[in-house]
XYZ file of C-alpha atoms in Angstrom:
465
model
C -23.085 -64.097 -102.603
C -23.233 -60.862 -100.591
C -26.470 -62.079 -99.008
C -24.919 -65.442 -98.085
C -21.960 -63.661 -96.467
C -24.310 -61.722 -94.172
C -26.183 -64.900 -93.246
C -22.920 -66.758 -92.605
C -21.649 -64.018 -90.280
C -24.945 -64.029 -88.384
C -25.026 -67.837 -88.115
C -21.393 -67.941 -86.980
C -21.960 -65.404 -84.192
C -25.170 -67.096 -83.011
C -23.387 -70.451 -82.896
C -20.441 -68.974 -80.978
C -22.782 -67.336 -78.452
C -24.870 -70.491 -78.039
C -21.786 -72.647 -77.436
C -20.592 -70.281 -74.722
C -17.744 -68.497 -76.473
C -17.053 -64.856 -75.648
C -19.054 -62.476 -77.822
C -16.514 -59.769 -77.029
C -13.997 -61.834 -79.011
C -16.214 -63.352 -81.692
C -18.416 -60.349 -82.605
C -15.492 -58.554 -84.300
C -14.292 -61.853 -85.789
C -17.711 -62.463 -87.361
C -18.125 -58.881 -88.551
C -14.634 -58.534 -90.017
C -14.837 -62.008 -91.546
C -17.857 -60.803 -93.496
C -15.962 -57.665 -94.556
C -12.968 -59.792 -95.607
C -15.162 -61.883 -97.885
C -16.831 -58.764 -99.314
C -13.887 -56.378 -99.763
C -10.573 -57.270 -98.046
C -9.260 -53.708 -98.378
C -12.012 -52.456 -96.042
C -11.184 -54.713 -93.073
C -8.958 -52.222 -91.238
C -11.056 -49.107 -92.014
C -14.282 -50.899 -91.033
C -12.741 -52.166 -87.798
C -11.419 -48.794 -86.642
C -13.879 -46.430 -88.272
C -17.111 -48.349 -87.728
C -16.884 -51.327 -85.363
C -14.728 -49.646 -82.711
C -16.421 -46.291 -83.186
C -19.876 -47.752 -82.476
C -18.594 -50.008 -79.723
C -16.855 -47.168 -77.873
C -19.810 -44.874 -78.508
C -22.112 -47.379 -76.832
C -19.820 -47.669 -73.807
C -19.488 -43.895 -73.578
C -23.246 -43.524 -73.271
C -24.308 -46.616 -71.389
C -21.481 -47.977 -69.232
C -22.439 -45.738 -66.259
C -25.970 -47.148 -66.491
C -24.645 -50.705 -66.446
C -22.314 -49.963 -63.526
C -24.878 -48.127 -61.397
C -27.480 -50.776 -62.182
C -25.116 -53.537 -61.108
C -24.203 -51.744 -57.875
C -27.868 -51.074 -57.139
C -28.740 -54.734 -57.661
C -25.846 -55.833 -55.451
C -26.936 -53.500 -52.640
C -30.495 -54.839 -52.881
C -28.935 -58.262 -52.325
C -26.507 -57.316 -49.516
C -29.108 -55.336 -47.598
C -31.429 -58.323 -47.372
C -34.155 -56.340 -49.140
C -34.416 -59.061 -51.785
C -35.132 -61.662 -49.115
C -37.701 -59.404 -47.437
C -39.498 -58.896 -50.747
C -39.411 -62.629 -51.429
C -40.816 -63.487 -48.006
C -43.637 -60.968 -48.438
C -44.375 -62.159 -51.959
C -44.595 -65.797 -50.899
C -46.973 -64.815 -48.109
C -49.100 -62.733 -50.472
C -49.387 -64.857 -53.613
C -48.160 -68.283 -52.469
C -45.166 -70.359 -53.461
C -46.866 -71.602 -56.608
C -46.951 -68.104 -58.144
C -43.279 -67.160 -57.984
C -43.078 -66.772 -61.763
C -46.045 -64.375 -61.834
C -44.481 -62.324 -59.018
C -41.183 -61.812 -60.867
C -42.939 -61.003 -64.146
C -45.052 -58.325 -62.449
C -42.063 -56.744 -60.665
C -40.108 -56.598 -63.942
C -43.138 -55.165 -65.738
C -43.673 -52.425 -63.146
C -40.032 -51.352 -63.296
C -39.872 -51.400 -67.095
C -43.138 -49.524 -67.521
C -41.885 -47.054 -64.916
C -39.024 -46.194 -67.256
C -36.200 -48.224 -65.729
C -33.748 -49.488 -68.363
C -34.116 -53.147 -69.343
C -30.502 -53.793 -68.361
C -31.013 -52.178 -64.968
C -34.088 -54.339 -64.378
C -31.972 -57.458 -64.948
C -29.435 -56.389 -62.327
C -32.041 -55.160 -59.835
C -34.513 -58.057 -60.057
C -32.138 -61.026 -60.247
C -31.157 -61.106 -56.532
C -34.706 -61.532 -55.278
C -35.731 -63.655 -58.279
C -33.029 -66.101 -57.188
C -34.257 -65.931 -53.575
C -37.873 -66.525 -54.587
C -37.121 -69.377 -56.979
C -34.845 -71.004 -54.406
C -37.516 -70.702 -51.699
C -40.147 -72.125 -54.064
C -37.746 -74.835 -55.364
C -38.257 -73.796 -58.997
C -35.325 -74.513 -61.359
C -32.999 -71.556 -61.648
C -32.796 -72.102 -65.417
C -36.330 -70.646 -65.688
C -35.273 -67.267 -64.264
C -33.992 -65.798 -67.581
C -37.216 -66.673 -69.408
C -39.247 -65.182 -66.561
C -37.275 -61.923 -66.506
C -37.422 -61.778 -70.313
C -41.230 -62.034 -70.243
C -41.532 -59.271 -67.654
C -38.911 -56.858 -69.012
C -38.266 -57.594 -72.705
C -41.781 -57.975 -74.097
C -45.101 -56.232 -73.471
C -43.873 -53.356 -71.268
C -40.949 -52.724 -73.607
C -42.884 -51.892 -76.759
C -46.501 -53.146 -76.695
C -48.240 -51.472 -73.756
C -49.284 -47.921 -74.731
C -47.351 -45.183 -72.962
C -44.249 -47.194 -72.134
C -41.231 -44.855 -72.051
C -38.794 -47.457 -73.410
C -36.850 -46.379 -76.494
C -38.493 -49.031 -78.690
C -41.821 -47.222 -78.212
C -40.317 -43.768 -78.706
C -38.392 -44.239 -81.981
C -41.536 -44.580 -84.199
C -42.923 -41.229 -82.995
C -40.281 -39.335 -84.978
C -41.162 -41.158 -88.214
C -44.963 -41.351 -88.018
C -45.818 -38.187 -86.069
C -47.461 -40.219 -83.304
C -47.174 -40.367 -79.517
C -46.109 -43.087 -77.100
C -49.829 -43.854 -76.572
C -50.417 -44.809 -80.221
C -53.043 -47.520 -80.937
C -53.978 -48.058 -77.271
C -56.491 -50.866 -77.844
C -54.237 -52.858 -80.156
C -51.262 -52.381 -77.829
C -53.230 -53.396 -74.744
C -54.715 -56.498 -76.372
C -51.299 -57.487 -77.697
C -49.835 -57.017 -74.207
C -52.487 -59.224 -72.607
C -51.869 -61.920 -75.242
C -48.106 -61.877 -74.570
C -48.549 -61.937 -70.788
C -51.075 -64.798 -70.709
C -49.344 -66.928 -73.353
C -45.930 -66.361 -71.772
C -47.155 -67.213 -68.278
C -48.906 -70.337 -69.573
C -45.671 -71.506 -71.189
C -43.483 -70.829 -68.142
C -45.971 -72.463 -65.772
C -46.058 -75.557 -67.974
C -42.265 -75.709 -67.805
C -42.385 -75.340 -64.007
C -44.949 -78.125 -63.645
C -42.947 -80.414 -65.901
C -39.794 -79.804 -63.833
C -41.695 -80.415 -60.587
C -43.114 -83.674 -61.921
C -39.582 -84.800 -62.790
C -38.372 -83.948 -59.280
C -36.118 -81.121 -60.478
C -35.491 -78.423 -57.878
C -33.650 -75.119 -57.874
C -30.305 -76.768 -58.556
C -26.882 -76.993 -56.945
C -23.331 -75.845 -57.768
C -24.694 -72.837 -59.630
C -22.740 -69.755 -60.707
C -23.366 -66.138 -59.666
C -25.608 -67.102 -56.776
C -26.628 -64.151 -54.548
C -25.087 -64.447 -51.095
C -27.568 -65.529 -48.397
C -28.618 -62.789 -46.021
C -27.548 -63.475 -42.456
C -28.156 -60.313 -40.473
C -31.133 -61.247 -38.307
C -34.520 -59.591 -38.662
C -35.657 -58.718 -42.178
C -36.689 -55.238 -43.236
C -40.364 -54.400 -43.633
C -41.479 -55.272 -47.191
C -42.527 -51.676 -47.913
C -39.070 -50.436 -46.869
C -37.466 -53.110 -49.055
C -39.612 -52.063 -52.029
C -38.938 -48.363 -51.521
C -35.623 -48.228 -53.451
C -37.190 -49.993 -56.452
C -40.186 -47.655 -56.454
C -37.908 -44.662 -55.959
C -35.884 -45.574 -59.054
C -39.031 -45.620 -61.205
C -40.458 -42.393 -59.789
C -37.128 -40.539 -59.856
C -36.535 -41.628 -63.437
C -39.850 -40.073 -64.472
C -39.200 -36.850 -62.532
C -35.654 -36.456 -63.869
C -36.861 -37.163 -67.423
C -39.244 -34.196 -67.159
C -36.908 -31.901 -65.207
C -33.550 -32.257 -66.994
C -34.600 -30.810 -70.404
C -36.265 -27.850 -68.670
C -33.250 -27.213 -66.450
C -30.554 -27.401 -69.155
C -32.379 -26.457 -72.337
C -31.473 -27.952 -75.736
C -27.711 -27.759 -75.147
C -25.202 -27.300 -72.348
C -21.674 -26.004 -72.894
C -18.607 -25.128 -70.868
C -15.013 -24.038 -71.440
C -12.446 -26.533 -70.086
C -9.981 -25.076 -67.564
C -6.746 -26.112 -69.259
C -3.434 -24.505 -70.150
C -3.656 -22.912 -73.560
C -6.676 -22.379 -75.839
C -9.416 -24.989 -75.807
C -12.614 -25.415 -77.751
C -15.772 -25.218 -75.625
C -17.486 -28.535 -74.948
C -21.080 -28.585 -76.194
C -23.467 -31.331 -75.127
C -26.745 -31.928 -76.934
C -28.958 -32.452 -73.873
C -31.811 -34.000 -75.851
C -29.561 -36.940 -76.800
C -28.549 -37.777 -73.245
C -31.407 -36.519 -71.056
C -32.965 -39.980 -70.756
C -29.584 -41.504 -69.834
C -28.911 -38.803 -67.242
C -32.367 -39.434 -65.808
C -31.706 -43.164 -65.368
C -28.296 -42.509 -63.818
C -29.756 -39.989 -61.377
C -32.574 -42.378 -60.477
C -30.128 -45.214 -59.800
C -28.003 -42.966 -57.597
C -31.146 -42.077 -55.642
C -31.950 -45.783 -55.281
C -28.416 -46.567 -54.073
C -28.561 -43.784 -51.477
C -31.966 -45.034 -50.338
C -30.602 -48.545 -49.728
C -27.631 -47.138 -47.821
C -29.899 -44.956 -45.704
C -32.092 -47.865 -44.613
C -29.517 -50.687 -44.463
C -26.146 -49.094 -43.755
C -24.743 -51.727 -41.386
C -25.345 -54.932 -43.385
C -24.278 -53.236 -46.620
C -21.098 -51.518 -45.468
C -19.760 -54.740 -43.914
C -19.531 -56.377 -47.368
C -19.507 -53.365 -49.658
C -15.875 -53.662 -50.800
C -16.230 -57.238 -52.019
C -19.762 -56.727 -53.307
C -18.924 -53.601 -55.288
C -15.947 -55.319 -56.939
C -18.114 -58.184 -58.177
C -20.825 -55.744 -59.296
C -18.419 -53.616 -61.328
C -16.865 -56.746 -62.836
C -20.296 -57.940 -63.899
C -21.132 -54.528 -65.340
C -17.908 -54.490 -67.375
C -18.640 -57.910 -68.840
C -22.288 -57.118 -69.604
C -21.583 -53.734 -71.187
C -18.683 -55.047 -73.275
C -20.816 -57.930 -74.532
C -23.572 -55.573 -75.604
C -21.161 -53.013 -77.076
C -19.522 -55.729 -79.189
C -22.956 -56.675 -80.498
C -23.621 -53.037 -81.295
C -20.416 -52.833 -83.318
C -21.263 -56.085 -85.106
C -24.678 -54.766 -86.105
C -23.186 -51.538 -87.453
C -20.693 -53.395 -89.657
C -23.259 -55.866 -90.992
C -25.682 -53.027 -91.776
C -22.968 -51.372 -93.905
C -22.432 -54.417 -96.166
C -24.035 -54.855 -99.613
C -25.688 -58.092 -98.497
C -27.673 -56.251 -95.840
C -29.100 -53.925 -98.476
C -30.189 -56.967 -100.468
C -32.081 -58.205 -97.410
C -33.754 -54.843 -96.924
C -34.651 -54.506 -100.603
C -35.997 -58.065 -100.768
C -38.450 -57.353 -97.979
C -40.186 -54.776 -100.182
C -41.826 -57.656 -102.070
C -44.256 -58.442 -99.204
C -47.610 -56.990 -100.376
C -49.597 -56.231 -97.182
C -48.343 -52.917 -95.676
C -48.479 -54.019 -92.026
C -47.061 -57.487 -92.670
C -44.330 -55.890 -94.774
C -43.437 -53.515 -91.951
C -43.548 -56.217 -89.271
C -41.373 -58.698 -91.166
C -38.915 -55.991 -92.228
C -38.441 -54.580 -88.728
C -38.197 -57.934 -86.941
C -35.830 -59.347 -89.604
C -33.459 -56.387 -89.376
C -33.653 -56.443 -85.561
C -32.724 -60.123 -85.648
C -29.803 -59.593 -88.014
C -28.368 -56.685 -86.026
C -29.185 -58.279 -82.652
C -30.831 -55.061 -81.477
C -34.501 -54.083 -81.274
C -33.845 -50.350 -81.373
C -31.000 -50.708 -83.880
C -32.969 -52.878 -86.303
C -36.054 -50.675 -86.092
C -33.981 -47.524 -86.480
C -32.366 -48.882 -89.644
C -35.680 -50.098 -91.061
C -37.593 -46.871 -90.431
C -34.755 -44.601 -91.554
C -34.576 -46.443 -94.869
C -38.206 -47.335 -95.516
C -40.554 -45.208 -93.395
C -41.668 -43.211 -96.426
C -42.598 -46.451 -98.224
C -44.474 -47.774 -95.171
C -46.387 -44.479 -94.893
C -47.290 -44.352 -98.601
C -48.511 -47.955 -98.614
C -50.477 -47.447 -95.391
C -52.156 -44.298 -96.683
C -53.133 -46.094 -99.885
C -54.705 -48.872 -97.788
C -56.373 -46.494 -95.305
C -54.233 -47.608 -92.349
C -53.735 -44.995 -89.571
C -50.219 -43.947 -88.610
C -50.938 -45.082 -85.035
C -51.226 -48.673 -86.232
C -47.934 -48.372 -88.150
C -46.328 -47.134 -84.938
C -47.617 -49.982 -82.773
C -46.740 -52.702 -85.305
C -43.210 -51.346 -85.788
C -42.600 -51.088 -82.041
C -43.906 -54.581 -81.289
C -42.061 -56.144 -84.222
C -38.748 -54.677 -83.055
C -38.904 -56.756 -79.880
C -39.627 -60.016 -81.683
C -36.744 -61.850 -83.306
C -34.188 -59.398 -81.936
C -33.690 -61.799 -79.008
C -31.674 -64.345 -80.981
C -28.660 -65.930 -79.227
C -26.334 -63.059 -80.158
C -28.583 -60.317 -78.770
C -26.816 -58.117 -76.228
C -29.688 -58.140 -73.725
C -29.890 -61.935 -73.859
C -26.148 -62.300 -73.288
C -26.308 -59.795 -70.432
C -29.253 -61.621 -68.847
C -27.460 -64.966 -68.988
C -24.189 -63.481 -67.696
C -25.907 -61.845 -64.718
C -27.824 -65.008 -63.797
C -24.740 -67.213 -64.215
C -26.400 -69.481 -66.778
C -25.479 -70.548 -70.314
C -27.400 -70.562 -73.566
C -27.638 -74.352 -73.332
C -29.285 -74.127 -69.914
C -31.726 -71.264 -70.394
C -31.970 -69.981 -73.964
C -34.768 -72.387 -74.933
C -37.206 -70.534 -72.676
C -36.041 -67.101 -73.814
C -36.590 -68.178 -77.423
C -40.077 -69.505 -76.604
C -40.991 -66.108 -75.143
C -39.572 -64.533 -78.319
C -41.867 -66.700 -80.445
C -44.858 -65.611 -78.361
C -43.809 -61.974 -78.760
C -43.393 -62.329 -82.527
C -46.749 -64.100 -82.864
C -48.444 -61.270 -80.952
C -47.526 -58.798 -83.721
C -49.462 -60.822 -86.287
C -52.358 -61.287 -83.861
C -52.586 -57.492 -83.637
C -52.385 -57.129 -87.422
C -55.159 -59.702 -87.893
C -57.289 -58.005 -85.227
C -56.968 -54.642 -86.982
C -57.747 -56.190 -90.388
C -60.887 -57.868 -89.020
C -62.248 -55.099 -86.799
C -60.492 -51.833 -87.646
C -59.797 -51.408 -83.926
C -57.052 -48.927 -83.057
């Protein structure tokens, strides 16, 4: 019964998200409904002590990233840089390769260390411009961005600095470059299969006479300020964000050390504030990089930006509030579900899968799907079962590097179900609904999930690491 309660809560939230209802409202309804059916006395304590605690904790850490990312993306739009990049891209690769262009831009930013959420905000303005210029249906933009930002550069390609590739290092004693051959082959499989799918969808739409679309929501404003910027100038802020993120990531821990503390200047005695720098260094780095990108746009496009900055910044901050609240609600939902007895039954039941790598892959991707979070599901799975994965792998002669790569890739598989925070953010930013665009996101998810088992099979057949 406890297991059915967890499944019912998950199904209810996915259905609410798919039908367009607010996840901010229905995530706590689904989570607390499951608690009510499990132990009614825990509804209030779970809501305040767990759901709200995790939700507010997420906003405390990540809202500045959402806000700065949204402002950065809006300035890229207002400056006309998005249109300049689109015009250069069309001239370089042709109108028929718009999907490939957006995937590569997303991949470069993600592999450069830019947050997945920031990539959504930054890339959407010129993705819309490019798809409109190429007359490709707007509904394909979310699937295209998902392929470039949420898949191979998130957790498959060796060396990626995204959190999904960093979490396993603490459990398996590996590095971000673990299993380079398996990760690279898996990345190529995802990229080629994903592009083949999206191109087939584009050709089918073209054959049916379907264009970009009309009466669409959240459309970037057309640029009307005369001559476009040089493409290299337009690309500079995006490149600067990636480079600055890397530099700040290396510099901040050296500058501050493990902790930073200060005594608040208030009336009366006050406890010193101590900040664990290691827990926030990556977030500070992204925030600093986004500020550098914003200043770069202002330096090169002051006049067109400042004329519409008041209106543009209001819409950007509004979008950031909605996106961050959606994701934070999902985070709270996942925390509550993970605390229920039914979730433990799911985790314990996954122990029955005999093959060590298949066991790990199914466990991680199942828990990521239930919690709606790649990092959250993997963190729960490895915290609870890493010792079992390691013991089984050692008995079967499987290197820790392979465990790392399989866990990382599996985390980004079925986590992108309809209730996933990144999916909801992506759809909110692009102004599309689950009904319009989720089919393509899910297809990319299937490709990503399949790639994990391709890698496992490749290792079993060849021993390649």
